[in-house]
Tab-separated table of C-alpha atoms in Angstrom:
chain	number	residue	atom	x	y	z
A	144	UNK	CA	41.411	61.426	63.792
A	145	UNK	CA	40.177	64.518	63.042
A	146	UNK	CA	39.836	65.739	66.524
A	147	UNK	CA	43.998	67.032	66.369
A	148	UNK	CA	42.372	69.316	63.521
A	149	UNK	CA	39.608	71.712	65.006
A	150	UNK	CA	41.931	73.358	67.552
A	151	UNK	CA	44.299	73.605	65.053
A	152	UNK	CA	42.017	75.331	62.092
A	153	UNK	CA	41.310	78.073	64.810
A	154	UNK	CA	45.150	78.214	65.768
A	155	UNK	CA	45.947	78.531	61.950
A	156	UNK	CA	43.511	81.316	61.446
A	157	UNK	CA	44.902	83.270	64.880
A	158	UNK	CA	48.561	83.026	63.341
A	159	UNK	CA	47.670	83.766	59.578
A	160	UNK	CA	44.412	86.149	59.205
A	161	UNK	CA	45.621	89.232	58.449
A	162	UNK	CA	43.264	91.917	58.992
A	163	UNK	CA	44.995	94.921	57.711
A	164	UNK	CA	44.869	96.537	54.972
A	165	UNK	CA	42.351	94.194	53.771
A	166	UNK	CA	41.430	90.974	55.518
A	167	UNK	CA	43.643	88.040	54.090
A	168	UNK	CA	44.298	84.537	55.250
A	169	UNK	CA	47.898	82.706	54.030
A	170	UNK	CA	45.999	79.370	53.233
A	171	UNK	CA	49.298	78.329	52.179
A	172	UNK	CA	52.231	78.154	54.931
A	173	UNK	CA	54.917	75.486	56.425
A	174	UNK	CA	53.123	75.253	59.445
A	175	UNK	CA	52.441	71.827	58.401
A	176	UNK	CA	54.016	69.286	57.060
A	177	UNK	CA	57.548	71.378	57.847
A	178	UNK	CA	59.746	72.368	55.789
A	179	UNK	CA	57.694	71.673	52.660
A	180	UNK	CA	53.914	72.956	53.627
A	181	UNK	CA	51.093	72.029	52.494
A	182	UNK	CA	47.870	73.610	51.328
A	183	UNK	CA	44.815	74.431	54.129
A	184	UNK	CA	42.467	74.899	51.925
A	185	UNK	CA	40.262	71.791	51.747
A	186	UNK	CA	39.964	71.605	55.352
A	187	UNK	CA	36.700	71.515	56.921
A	188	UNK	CA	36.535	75.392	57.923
A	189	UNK	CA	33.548	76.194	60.044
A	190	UNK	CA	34.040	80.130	60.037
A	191	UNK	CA	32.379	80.860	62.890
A	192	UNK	CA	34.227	77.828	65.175
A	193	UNK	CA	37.622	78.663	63.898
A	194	UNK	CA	37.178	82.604	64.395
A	195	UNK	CA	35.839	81.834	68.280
A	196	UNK	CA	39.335	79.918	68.710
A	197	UNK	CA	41.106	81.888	66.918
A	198	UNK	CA	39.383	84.963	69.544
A	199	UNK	CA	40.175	83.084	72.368
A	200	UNK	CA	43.308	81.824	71.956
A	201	UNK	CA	45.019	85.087	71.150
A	202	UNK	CA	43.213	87.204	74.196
A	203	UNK	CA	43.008	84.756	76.935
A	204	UNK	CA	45.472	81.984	76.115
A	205	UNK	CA	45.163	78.508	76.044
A	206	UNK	CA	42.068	76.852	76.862
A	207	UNK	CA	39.112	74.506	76.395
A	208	UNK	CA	37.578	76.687	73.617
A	209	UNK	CA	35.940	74.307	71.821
A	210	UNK	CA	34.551	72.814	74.352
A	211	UNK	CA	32.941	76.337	75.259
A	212	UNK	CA	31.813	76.526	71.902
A	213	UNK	CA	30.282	73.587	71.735
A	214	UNK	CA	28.175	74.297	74.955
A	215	UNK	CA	27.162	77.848	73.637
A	216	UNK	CA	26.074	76.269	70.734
A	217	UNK	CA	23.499	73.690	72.759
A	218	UNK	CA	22.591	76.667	74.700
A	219	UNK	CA	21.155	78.562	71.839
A	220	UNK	CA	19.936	75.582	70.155
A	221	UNK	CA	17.643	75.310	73.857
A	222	UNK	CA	17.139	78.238	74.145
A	223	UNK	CA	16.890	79.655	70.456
A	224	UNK	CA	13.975	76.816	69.822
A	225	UNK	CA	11.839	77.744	72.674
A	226	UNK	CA	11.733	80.960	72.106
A	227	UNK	CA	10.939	80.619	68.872
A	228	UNK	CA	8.138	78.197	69.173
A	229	UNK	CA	6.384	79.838	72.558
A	230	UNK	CA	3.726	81.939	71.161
A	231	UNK	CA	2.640	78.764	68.473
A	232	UNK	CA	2.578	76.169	71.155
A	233	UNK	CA	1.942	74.995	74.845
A	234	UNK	CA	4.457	75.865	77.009
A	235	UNK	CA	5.327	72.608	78.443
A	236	UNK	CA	5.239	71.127	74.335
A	237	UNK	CA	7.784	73.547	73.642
A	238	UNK	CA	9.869	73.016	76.482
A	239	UNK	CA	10.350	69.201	75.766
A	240	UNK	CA	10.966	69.869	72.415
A	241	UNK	CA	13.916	72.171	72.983
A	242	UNK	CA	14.763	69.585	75.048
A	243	UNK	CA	14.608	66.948	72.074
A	244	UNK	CA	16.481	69.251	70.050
A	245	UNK	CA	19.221	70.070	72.225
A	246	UNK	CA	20.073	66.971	74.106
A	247	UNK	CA	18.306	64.457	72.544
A	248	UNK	CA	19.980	64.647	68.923
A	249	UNK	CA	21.737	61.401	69.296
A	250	UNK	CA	23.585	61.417	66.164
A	251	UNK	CA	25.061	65.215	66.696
A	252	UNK	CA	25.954	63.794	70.728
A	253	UNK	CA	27.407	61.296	69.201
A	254	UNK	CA	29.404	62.766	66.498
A	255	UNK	CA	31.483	65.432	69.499
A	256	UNK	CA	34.733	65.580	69.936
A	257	UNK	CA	35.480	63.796	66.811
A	258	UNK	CA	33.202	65.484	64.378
A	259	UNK	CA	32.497	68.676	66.351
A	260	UNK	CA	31.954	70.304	63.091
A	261	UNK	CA	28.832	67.978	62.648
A	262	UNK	CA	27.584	68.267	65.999
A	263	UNK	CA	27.653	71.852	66.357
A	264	UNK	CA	24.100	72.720	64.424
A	265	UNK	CA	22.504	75.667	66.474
A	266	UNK	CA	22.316	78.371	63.384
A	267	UNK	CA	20.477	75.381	60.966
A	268	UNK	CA	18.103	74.167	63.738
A	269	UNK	CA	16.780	77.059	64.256
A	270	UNK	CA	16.781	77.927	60.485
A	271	UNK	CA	14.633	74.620	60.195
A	272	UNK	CA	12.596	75.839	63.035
A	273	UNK	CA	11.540	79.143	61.225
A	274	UNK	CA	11.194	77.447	58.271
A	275	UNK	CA	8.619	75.095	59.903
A	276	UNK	CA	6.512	78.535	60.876
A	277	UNK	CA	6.821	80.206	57.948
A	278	UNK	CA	4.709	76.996	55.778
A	279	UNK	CA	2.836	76.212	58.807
A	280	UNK	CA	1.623	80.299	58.273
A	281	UNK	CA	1.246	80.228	54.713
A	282	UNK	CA	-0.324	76.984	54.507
A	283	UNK	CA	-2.812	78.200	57.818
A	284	UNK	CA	-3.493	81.999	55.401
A	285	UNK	CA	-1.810	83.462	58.589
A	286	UNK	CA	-0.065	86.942	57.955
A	287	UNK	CA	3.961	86.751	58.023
A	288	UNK	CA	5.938	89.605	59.642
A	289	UNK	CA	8.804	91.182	57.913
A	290	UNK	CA	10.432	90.437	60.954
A	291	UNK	CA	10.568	86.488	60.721
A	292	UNK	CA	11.391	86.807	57.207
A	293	UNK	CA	14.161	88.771	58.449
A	294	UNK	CA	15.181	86.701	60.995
A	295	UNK	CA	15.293	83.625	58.364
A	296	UNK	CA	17.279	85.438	56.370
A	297	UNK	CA	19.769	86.095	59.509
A	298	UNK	CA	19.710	82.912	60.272
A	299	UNK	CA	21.132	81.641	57.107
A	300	UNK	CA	23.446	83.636	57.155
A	301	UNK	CA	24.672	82.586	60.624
A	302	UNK	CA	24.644	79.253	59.385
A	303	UNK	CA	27.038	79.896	56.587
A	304	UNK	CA	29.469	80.163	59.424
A	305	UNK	CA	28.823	76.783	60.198
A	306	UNK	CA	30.219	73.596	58.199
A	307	UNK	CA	29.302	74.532	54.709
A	308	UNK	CA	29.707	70.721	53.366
A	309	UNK	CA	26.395	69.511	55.833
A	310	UNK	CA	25.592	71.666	58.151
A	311	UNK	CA	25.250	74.947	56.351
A	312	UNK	CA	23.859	73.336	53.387
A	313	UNK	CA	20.768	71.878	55.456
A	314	UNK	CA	19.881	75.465	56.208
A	315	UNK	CA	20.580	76.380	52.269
A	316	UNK	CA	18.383	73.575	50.939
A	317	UNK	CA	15.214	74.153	53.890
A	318	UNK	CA	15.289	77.924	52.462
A	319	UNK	CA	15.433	76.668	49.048
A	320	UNK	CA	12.176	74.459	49.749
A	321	UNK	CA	10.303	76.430	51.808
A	322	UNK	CA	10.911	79.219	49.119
A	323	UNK	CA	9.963	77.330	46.360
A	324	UNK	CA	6.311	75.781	48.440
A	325	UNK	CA	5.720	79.565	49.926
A	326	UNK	CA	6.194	80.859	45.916
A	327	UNK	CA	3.938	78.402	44.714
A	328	UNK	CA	1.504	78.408	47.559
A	329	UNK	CA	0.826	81.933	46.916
A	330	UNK	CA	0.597	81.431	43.634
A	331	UNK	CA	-1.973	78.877	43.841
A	332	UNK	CA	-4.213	81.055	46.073
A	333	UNK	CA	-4.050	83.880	44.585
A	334	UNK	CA	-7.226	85.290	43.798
A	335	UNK	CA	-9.012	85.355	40.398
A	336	UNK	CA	-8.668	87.954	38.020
């Protein structure tokens, strides 16, 4: 299954990212599939879990890394989301919904160990989160910081270091509609000439 494969992406990357002079990673090696090799490439990277491995395995050794990761990730799902949503909404509202979010995504429970790069979602929930605000603003005439537009921006980038295939692309496609109804929204209420 593909369990044997997320410790080893992050093993791969420790033993083949080369970070001087300029970063490079040997996708190519006979690592696997000895003494013939094979190609890593179409493996399902997820940057940011592979380079947490990859950190952890070559400073402290062997260990339940992913594991870790996974629990850091429903820790800032939690605690990302209620943040987040505190000043729009009663505090015990918010507080089950981080809840919801965090431990009550079935599917993403579901999917770890065996698709950990499914179930770990933290960066795209919480872009989905800010994209919820910033229509819920625009469509309400509230005024938008350039700090949440910053932080949306952030966020998406965060979640490129996620799964691109699904996860990341969730994120990609919410900023993609909530650009698109934000850009037409203001548009449509602009005010006569």
């Amino acid at each position: 299954g593909d369990t044997n494969a997320w410790e080893y992406l992050g093993y791969f990357i420790a033993q083949n990212l080369q970070l001087t002079p300029f970063p490079t990673l040997d996708f190519h090696s006979d690592q696997t599939f000895y003494p013939y090799g094979t190609s890593h490439v179409f493996q399902s990277w997820g940057l940011e879990r592979d380079m947490f491995y990859a950190f952890a395995f070559t400073y402290l050794g062997v260990g339940p890394w992913l594991q870790i990761y996974y629990l850091l990730s429903l820790f800032i799902t939690g605690i990302g989301a209620f943040l987040l949503l505190r000043k729009e909404y009663h505090f015990y509202s918010v507080l089950l919904f981080s809840f919801i979010i965090t431990l009550g995504n079935l599917y993403a429970l579901a999917k770890y160990p065996h698709h950990l790069n499914i179930a770990v979602y933290h960066w795209t929930a919480l872009s989905l989160i800010v994209d919820f605000l910033l229509v819920k603003h625009v469509w309400h005439r509230q005024v938008i910081s350039l700090h949440f537009i910053l932080l949306r921006l952030i966020l998406l980038m965060l979640s490129l270091g996620l799964e691109l295939g699904y996860i990341a692309g969730y994120s990609l496609l919410s900023g993609v509609l909530t650009v698109s109804f934000v850009s037409v929204m203001s548009f449509v209420r602009r005010p006569p000439a």
